Coordinates of N, CA and C in Angstrom, one line a residue:
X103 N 0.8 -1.2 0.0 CA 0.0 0.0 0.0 C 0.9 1.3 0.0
X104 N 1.8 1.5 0.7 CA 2.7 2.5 1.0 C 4.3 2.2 0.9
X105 N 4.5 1.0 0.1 CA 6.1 1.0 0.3 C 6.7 2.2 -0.7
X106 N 5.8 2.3 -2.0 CA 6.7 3.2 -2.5 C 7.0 4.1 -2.1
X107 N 6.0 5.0 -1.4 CA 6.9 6.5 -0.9 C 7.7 6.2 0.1
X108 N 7.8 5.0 0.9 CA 8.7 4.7 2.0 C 10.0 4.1 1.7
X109 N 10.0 4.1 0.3 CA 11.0 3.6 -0.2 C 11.8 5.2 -0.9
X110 N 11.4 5.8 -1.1 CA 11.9 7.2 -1.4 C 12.2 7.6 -0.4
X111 N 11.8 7.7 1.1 CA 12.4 8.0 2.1 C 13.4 7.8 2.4
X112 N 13.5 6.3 2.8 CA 14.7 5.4 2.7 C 15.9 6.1 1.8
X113 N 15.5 6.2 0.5 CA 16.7 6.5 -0.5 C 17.3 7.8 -0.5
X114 N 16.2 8.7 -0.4 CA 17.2 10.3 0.4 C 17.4 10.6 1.3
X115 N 17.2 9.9 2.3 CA 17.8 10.0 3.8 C 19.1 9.1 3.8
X116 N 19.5 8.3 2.7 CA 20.6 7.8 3.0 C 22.0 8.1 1.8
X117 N 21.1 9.1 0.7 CA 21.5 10.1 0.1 C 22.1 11.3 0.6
X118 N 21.0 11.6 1.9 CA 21.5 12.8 2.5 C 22.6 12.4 3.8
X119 N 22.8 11.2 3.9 CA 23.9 10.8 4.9 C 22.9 11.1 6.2
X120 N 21.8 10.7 6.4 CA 21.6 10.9 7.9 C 22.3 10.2 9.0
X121 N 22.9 11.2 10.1 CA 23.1 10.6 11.2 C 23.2 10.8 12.5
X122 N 23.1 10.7 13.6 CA 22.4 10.6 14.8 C 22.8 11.8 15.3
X123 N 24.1 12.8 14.9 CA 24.1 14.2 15.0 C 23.1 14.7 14.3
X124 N 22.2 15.1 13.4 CA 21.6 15.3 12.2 C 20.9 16.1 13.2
X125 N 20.8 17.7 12.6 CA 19.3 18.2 13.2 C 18.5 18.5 11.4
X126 N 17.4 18.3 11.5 CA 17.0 18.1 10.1 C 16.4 19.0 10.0
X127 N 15.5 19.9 9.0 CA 14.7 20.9 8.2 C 13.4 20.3 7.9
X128 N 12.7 20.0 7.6 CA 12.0 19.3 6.5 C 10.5 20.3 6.0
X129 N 11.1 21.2 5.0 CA 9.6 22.0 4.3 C 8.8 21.1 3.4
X130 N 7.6 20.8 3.6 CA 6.1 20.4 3.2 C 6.1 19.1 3.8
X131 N 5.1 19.3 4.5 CA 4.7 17.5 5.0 C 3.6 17.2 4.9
X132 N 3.8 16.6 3.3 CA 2.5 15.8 3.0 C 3.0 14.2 3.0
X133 N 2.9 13.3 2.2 CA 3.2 12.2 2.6 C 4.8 12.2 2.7
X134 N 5.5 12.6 1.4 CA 6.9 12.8 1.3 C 7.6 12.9 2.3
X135 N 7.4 14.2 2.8 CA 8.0 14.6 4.1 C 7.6 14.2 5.3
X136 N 6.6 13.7 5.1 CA 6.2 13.0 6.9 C 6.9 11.7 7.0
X137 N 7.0 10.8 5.4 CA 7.9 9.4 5.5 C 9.5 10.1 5.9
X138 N 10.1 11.5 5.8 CA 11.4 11.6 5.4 C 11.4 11.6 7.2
X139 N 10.7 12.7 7.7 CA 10.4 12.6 9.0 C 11.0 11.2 9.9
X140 N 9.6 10.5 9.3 CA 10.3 8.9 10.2 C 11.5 8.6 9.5
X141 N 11.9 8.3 8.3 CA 13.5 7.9 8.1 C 14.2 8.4 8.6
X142 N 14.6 9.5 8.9 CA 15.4 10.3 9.5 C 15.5 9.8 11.2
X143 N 14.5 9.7 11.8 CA 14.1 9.2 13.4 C 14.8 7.8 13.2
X144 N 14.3 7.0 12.7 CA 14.6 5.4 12.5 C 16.4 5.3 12.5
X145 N 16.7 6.8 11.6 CA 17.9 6.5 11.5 C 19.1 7.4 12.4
X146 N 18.5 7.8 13.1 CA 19.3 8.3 14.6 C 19.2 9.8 14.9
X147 N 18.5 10.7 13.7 CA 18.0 11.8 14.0 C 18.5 12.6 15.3
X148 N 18.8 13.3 15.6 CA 19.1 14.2 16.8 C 17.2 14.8 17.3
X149 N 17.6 15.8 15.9 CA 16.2 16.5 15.9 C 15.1 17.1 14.3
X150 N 14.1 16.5 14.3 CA 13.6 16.7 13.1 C 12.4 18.3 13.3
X151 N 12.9 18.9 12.3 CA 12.0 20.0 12.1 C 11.2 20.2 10.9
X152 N 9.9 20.2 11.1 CA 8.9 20.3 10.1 C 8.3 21.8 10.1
X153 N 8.2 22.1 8.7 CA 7.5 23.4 8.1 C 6.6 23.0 7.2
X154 N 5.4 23.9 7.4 CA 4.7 23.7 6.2 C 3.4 24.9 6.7
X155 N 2.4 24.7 5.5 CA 1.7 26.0 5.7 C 0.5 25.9 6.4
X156 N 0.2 24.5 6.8 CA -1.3 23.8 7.2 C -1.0 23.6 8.8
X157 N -1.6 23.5 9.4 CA -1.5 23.5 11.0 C -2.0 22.1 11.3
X158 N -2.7 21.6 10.7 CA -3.4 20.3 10.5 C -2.3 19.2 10.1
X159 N -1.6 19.5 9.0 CA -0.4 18.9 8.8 C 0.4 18.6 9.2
X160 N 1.2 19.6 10.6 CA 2.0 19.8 11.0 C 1.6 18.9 12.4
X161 N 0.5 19.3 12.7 CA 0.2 18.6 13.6 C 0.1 16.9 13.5
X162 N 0.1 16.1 12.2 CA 0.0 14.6 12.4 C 2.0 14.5 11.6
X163 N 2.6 15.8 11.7 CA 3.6 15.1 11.4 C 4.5 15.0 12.8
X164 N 4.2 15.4 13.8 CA 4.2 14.9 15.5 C 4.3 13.2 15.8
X165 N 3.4 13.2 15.1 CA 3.0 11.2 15.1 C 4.1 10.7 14.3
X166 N 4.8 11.5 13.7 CA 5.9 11.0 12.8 C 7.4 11.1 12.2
X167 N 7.4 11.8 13.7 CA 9.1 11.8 14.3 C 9.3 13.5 14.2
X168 N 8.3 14.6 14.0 CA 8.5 16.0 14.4 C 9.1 16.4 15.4
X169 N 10.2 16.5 16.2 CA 10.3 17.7 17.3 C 9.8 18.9 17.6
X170 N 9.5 19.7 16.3 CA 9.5 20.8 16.4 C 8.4 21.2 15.0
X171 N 7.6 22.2 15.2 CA 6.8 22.2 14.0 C 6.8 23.9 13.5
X172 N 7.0 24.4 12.1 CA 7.0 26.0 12.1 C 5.8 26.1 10.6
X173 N 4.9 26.8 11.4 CA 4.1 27.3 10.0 C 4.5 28.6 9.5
X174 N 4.9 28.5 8.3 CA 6.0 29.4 7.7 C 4.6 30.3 7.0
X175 N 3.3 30.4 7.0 CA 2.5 31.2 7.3 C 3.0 32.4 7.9
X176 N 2.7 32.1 9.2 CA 2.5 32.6 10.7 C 4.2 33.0 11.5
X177 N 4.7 32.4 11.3 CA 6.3 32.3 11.6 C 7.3 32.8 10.7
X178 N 8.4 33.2 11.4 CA 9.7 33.6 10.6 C 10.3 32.2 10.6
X179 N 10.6 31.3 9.4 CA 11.4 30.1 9.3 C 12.8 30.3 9.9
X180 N 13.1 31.2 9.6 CA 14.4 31.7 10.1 C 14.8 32.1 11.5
X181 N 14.0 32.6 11.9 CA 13.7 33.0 13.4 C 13.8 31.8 14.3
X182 N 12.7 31.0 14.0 CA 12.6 29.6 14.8 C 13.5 29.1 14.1
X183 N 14.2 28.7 13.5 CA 15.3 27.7 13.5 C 16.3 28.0 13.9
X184 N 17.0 29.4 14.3 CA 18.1 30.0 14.7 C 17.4 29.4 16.6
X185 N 16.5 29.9 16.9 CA 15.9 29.5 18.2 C 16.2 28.2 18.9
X186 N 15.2 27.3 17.4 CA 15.6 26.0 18.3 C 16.8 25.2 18.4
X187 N 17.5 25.7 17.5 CA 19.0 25.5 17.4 C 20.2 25.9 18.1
X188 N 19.5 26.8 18.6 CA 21.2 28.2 19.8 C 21.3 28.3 18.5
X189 N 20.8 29.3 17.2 CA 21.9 30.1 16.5 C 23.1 28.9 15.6
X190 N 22.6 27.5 15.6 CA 23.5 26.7 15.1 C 23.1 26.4 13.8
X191 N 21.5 26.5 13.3 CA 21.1 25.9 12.0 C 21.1 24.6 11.7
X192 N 20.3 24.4 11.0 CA 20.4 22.4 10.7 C 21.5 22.0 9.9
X193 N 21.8 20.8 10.2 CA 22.9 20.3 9.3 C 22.3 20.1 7.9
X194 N 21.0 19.4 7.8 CA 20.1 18.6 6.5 C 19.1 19.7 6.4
X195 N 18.4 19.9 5.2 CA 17.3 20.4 4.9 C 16.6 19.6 3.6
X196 N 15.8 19.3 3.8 CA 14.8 18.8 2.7 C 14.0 19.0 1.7
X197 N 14.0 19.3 1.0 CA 12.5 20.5 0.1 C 11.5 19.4 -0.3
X198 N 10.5 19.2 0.8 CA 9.7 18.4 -0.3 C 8.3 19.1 -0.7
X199 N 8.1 20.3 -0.3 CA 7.0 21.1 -1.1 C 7.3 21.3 -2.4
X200 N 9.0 21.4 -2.9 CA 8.7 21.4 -4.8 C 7.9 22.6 -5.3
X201 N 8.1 23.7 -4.5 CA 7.4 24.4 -5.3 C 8.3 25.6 -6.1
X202 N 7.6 26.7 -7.0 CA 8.9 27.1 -7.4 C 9.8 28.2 -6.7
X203 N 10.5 28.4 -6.6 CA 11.2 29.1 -5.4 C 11.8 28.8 -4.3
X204 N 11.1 27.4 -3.5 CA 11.5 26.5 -2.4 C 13.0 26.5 -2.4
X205 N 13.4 25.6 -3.5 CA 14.4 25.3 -3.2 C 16.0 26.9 -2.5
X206 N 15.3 27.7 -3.3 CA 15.9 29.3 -3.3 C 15.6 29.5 -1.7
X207 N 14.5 29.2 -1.1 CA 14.2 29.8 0.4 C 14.8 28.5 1.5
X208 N 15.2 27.3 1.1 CA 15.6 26.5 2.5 C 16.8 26.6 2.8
X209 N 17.4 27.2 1.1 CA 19.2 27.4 1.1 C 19.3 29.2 2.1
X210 N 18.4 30.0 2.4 CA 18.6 31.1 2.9 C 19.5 30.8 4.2
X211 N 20.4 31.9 4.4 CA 21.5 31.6 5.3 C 20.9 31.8 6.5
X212 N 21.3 30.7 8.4 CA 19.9 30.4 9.3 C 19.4 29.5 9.3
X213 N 18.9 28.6 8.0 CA 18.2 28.0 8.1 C 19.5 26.4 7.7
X214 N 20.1 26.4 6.8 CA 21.2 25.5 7.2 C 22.5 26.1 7.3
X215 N 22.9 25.3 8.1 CA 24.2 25.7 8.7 C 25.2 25.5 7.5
X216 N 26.5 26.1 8.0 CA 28.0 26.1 7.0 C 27.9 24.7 6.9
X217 N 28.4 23.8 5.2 CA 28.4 22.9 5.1 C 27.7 22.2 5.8
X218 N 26.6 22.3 5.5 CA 25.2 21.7 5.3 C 24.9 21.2 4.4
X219 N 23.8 20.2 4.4 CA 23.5 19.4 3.2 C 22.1 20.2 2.7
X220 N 22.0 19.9 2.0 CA 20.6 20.7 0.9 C 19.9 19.6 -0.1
X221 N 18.7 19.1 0.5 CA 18.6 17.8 -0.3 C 17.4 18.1 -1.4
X222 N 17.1 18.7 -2.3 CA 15.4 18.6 -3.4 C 15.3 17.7 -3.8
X223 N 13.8 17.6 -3.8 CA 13.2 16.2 -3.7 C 12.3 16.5 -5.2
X224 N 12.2 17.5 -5.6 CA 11.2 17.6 -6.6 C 11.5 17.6 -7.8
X225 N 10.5 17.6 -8.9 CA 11.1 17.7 -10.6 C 10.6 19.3 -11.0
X226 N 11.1 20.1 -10.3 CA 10.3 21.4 -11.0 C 10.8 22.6 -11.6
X227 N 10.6 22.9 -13.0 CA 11.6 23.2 -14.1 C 11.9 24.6 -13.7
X228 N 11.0 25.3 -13.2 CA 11.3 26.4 -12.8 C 12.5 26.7 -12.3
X229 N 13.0 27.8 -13.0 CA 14.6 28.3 -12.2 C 14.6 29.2 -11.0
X230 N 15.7 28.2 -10.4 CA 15.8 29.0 -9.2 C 16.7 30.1 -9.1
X231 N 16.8 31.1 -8.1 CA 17.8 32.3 -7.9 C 18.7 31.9 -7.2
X232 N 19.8 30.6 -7.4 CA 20.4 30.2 -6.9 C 22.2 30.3 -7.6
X233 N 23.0 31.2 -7.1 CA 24.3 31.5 -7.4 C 25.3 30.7 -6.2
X234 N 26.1 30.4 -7.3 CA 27.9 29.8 -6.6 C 27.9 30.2 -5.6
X235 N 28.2 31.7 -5.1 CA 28.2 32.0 -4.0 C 27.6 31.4 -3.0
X236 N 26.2 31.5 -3.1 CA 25.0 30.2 -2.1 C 26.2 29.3 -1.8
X237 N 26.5 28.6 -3.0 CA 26.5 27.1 -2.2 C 28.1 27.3 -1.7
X238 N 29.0 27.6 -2.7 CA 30.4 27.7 -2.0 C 31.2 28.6 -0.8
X239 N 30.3 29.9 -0.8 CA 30.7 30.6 0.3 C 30.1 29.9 1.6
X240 N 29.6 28.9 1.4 CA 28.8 27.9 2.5 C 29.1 26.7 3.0
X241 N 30.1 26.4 1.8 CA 30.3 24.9 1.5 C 29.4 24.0 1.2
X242 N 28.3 24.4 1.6 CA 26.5 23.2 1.1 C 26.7 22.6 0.0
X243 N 26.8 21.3 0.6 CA 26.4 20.2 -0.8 C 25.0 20.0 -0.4
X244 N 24.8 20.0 -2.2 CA 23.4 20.0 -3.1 C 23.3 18.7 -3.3
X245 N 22.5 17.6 -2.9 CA 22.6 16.3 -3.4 C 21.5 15.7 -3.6
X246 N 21.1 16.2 -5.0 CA 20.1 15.4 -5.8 C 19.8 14.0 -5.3
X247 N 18.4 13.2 -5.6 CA 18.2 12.2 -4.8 C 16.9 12.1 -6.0
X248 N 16.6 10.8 -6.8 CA 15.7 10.3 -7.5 C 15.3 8.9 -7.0
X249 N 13.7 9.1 -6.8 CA 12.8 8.1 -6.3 C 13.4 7.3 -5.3
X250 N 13.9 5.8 -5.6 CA 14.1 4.9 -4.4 C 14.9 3.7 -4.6
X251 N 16.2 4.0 -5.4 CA 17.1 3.4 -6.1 C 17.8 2.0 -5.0
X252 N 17.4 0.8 -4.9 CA 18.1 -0.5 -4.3 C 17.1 -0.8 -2.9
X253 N 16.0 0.6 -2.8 CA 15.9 0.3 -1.4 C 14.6 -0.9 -1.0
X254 N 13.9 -1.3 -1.9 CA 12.7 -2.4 -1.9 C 13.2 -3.2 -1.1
X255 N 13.8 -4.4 -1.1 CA 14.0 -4.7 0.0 C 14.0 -4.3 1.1
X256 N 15.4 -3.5 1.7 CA 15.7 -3.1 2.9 C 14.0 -2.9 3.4
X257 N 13.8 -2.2 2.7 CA 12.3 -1.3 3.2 C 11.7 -2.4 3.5
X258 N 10.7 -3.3 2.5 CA 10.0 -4.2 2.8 C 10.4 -5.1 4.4
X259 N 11.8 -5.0 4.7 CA 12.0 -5.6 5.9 C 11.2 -5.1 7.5
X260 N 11.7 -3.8 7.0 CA 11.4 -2.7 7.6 C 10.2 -3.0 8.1
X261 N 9.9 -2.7 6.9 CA 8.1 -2.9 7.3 C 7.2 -4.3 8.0
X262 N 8.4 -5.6 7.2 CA 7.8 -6.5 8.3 C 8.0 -6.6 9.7
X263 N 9.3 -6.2 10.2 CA 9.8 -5.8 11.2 C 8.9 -4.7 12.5
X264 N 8.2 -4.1 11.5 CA 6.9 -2.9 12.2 C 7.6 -1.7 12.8
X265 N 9.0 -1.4 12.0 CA 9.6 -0.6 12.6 C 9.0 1.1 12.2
X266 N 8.3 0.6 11.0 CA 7.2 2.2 10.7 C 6.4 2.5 11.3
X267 N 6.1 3.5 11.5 CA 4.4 3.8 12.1 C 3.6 3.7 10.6
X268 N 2.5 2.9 10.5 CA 2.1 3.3 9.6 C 0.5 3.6 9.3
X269 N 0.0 3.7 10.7 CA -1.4 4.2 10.6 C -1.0 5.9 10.5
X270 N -2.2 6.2 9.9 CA -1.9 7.3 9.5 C -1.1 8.0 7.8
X271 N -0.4 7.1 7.5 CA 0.2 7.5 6.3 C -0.9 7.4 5.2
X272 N -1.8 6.6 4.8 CA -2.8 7.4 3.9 C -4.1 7.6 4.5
X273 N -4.6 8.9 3.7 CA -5.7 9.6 4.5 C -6.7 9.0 4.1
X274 N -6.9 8.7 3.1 CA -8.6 8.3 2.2 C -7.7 6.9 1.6
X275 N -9.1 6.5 1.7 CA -9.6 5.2 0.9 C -10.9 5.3 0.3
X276 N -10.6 5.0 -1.3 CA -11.5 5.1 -2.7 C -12.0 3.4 -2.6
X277 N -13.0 3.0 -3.0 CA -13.2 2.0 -4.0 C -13.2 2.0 -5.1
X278 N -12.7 1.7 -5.9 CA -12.5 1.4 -7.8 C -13.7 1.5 -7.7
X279 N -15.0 1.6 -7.4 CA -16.2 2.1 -8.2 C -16.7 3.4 -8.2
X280 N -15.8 3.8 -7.1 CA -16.1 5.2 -7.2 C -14.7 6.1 -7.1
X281 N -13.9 5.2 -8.5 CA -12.7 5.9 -8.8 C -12.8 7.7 -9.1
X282 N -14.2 8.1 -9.7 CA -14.1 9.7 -10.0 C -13.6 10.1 -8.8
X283 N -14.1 9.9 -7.6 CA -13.2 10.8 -6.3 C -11.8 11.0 -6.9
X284 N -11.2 10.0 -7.0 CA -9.8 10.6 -6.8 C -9.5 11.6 -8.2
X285 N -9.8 12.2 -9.0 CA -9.7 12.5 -10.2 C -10.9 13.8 -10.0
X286 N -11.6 14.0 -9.2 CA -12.2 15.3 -8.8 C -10.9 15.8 -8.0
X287 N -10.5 14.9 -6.8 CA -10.2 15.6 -6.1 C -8.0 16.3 -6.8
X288 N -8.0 15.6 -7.9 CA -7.2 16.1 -8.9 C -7.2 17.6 -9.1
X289 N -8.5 17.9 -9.8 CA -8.6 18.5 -10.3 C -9.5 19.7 -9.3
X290 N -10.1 19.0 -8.3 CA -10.5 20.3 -6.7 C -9.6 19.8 -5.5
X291 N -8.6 20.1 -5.3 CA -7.8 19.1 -4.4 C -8.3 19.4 -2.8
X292 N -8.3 18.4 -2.1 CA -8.4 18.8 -1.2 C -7.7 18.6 0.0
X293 N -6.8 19.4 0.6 CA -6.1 19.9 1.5 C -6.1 18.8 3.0
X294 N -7.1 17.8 3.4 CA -6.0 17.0 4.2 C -6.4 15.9 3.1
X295 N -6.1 15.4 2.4 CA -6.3 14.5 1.6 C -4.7 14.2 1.2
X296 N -4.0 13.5 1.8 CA -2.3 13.5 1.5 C -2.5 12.1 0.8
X297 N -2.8 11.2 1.0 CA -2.0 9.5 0.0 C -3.6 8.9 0.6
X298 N -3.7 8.7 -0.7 CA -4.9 8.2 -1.4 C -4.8 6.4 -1.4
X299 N -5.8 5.7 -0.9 CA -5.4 4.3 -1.6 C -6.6 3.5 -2.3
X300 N -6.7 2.8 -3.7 CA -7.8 2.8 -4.2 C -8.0 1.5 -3.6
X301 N -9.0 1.2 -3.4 CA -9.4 -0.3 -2.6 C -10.3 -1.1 -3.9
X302 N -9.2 -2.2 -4.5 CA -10.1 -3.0 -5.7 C -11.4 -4.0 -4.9
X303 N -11.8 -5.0 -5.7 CA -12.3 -6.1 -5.7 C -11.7 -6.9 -4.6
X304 N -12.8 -7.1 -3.4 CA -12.2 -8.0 -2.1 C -11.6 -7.3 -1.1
X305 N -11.3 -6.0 -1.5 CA -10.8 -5.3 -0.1 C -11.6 -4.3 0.0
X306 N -13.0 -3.8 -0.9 CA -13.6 -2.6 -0.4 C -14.4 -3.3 1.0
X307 N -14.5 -4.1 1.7 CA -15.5 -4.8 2.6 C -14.0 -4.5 3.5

């Protein structure tokens, strides 16, 4: 039902070198980032910090290894991260909002520390305002991370092992006969609706 996004977890948290010093970042938590959340925890995390713009969001990404939660609404991102840190900044930051300009706002100086990792998760063509300077007067390595490259197994162990939480990771359940929901809510989306699962023949009961 859910290994694939938990298999993308898996594969940029071990992209991003997580390790039990790690204070993490993590902007948008919808499924992406609530699985990076627990990867990051599972894998020795210090402290995980979640952003995002829903209060609702933020709030079930608690159930899923959050420390710390900032609605970048309402909040200076920057402010609270200098805060909860003493002024130190995260080592890791994660973009999994993907939207355009993100990746330009998590590299802002504050938010990760000198030689910091900077992880995007997204495919989005839009250009960023992103100069040499950013990354080398910083030392920040940039380290691309696609889908979930070797990790099916590991994961699947994982998962029989019960080392996920995994109630909670999808919101709704469709039955194939009333596949239009998911294809309305495409095209009217609706906001706590994070990971969809369609239920065929023999599991809508």
């Amino acid at each position: 039902m859910t290994i694939g996004p938990l298999t993308i977890g898996e594969h940029s948290t071990s992209r991003a070198r997580i390790c039990e010093d790690d204070v993490v970042f993590i902007l948008g938590t919808g499924t992406i980032g609530t699985i990076i959340a627990q990867a990051c925890k599972l894998k020795g995390a210090k402290t995980v910090i979640c952003c995002d713009i829903s209060d609702s969001s933020l709030e079930r990404s608690k159930s899923f290894g959050a420390d710390y939660t900032i609605n970048s609404k309402t909040q200076d991102i920057v402010a609270e991260i200098q805060k909860i840190t003493d002024g130190h900044g995260c080592t890791v930051a994660f973009d999994s909002a993907c939207f355009p300009g993100s990746l330009t706002m998590i590299m802002q100086p504050g938010i990760v520390c000198n030689a910091g990792r900077v992880v995007p998760m997204g495919f989005c063509t839009v250009p960023e305002k992103i100069t040499q300077q950013m990354i080398n007067g910083r030392e920040l390595d940039i380290i691309g991370t696609r889908m979930s490259l070797n990790q099916w197994i590991p994961t699947s162990e994982k998962m029989a092992a019960g080392q996920y939480r995994m109630e909670g990771l999808a919101t709704t359940f469709v039955k194939f006969s009333e596949i239009d929901k998911v294809f309305e809510n495409i095209v009217h989306p609706d906001p706590s609706v994070k990971k969809t699962v369609i239920l065929f023949d023999g599991a809508e009961d």
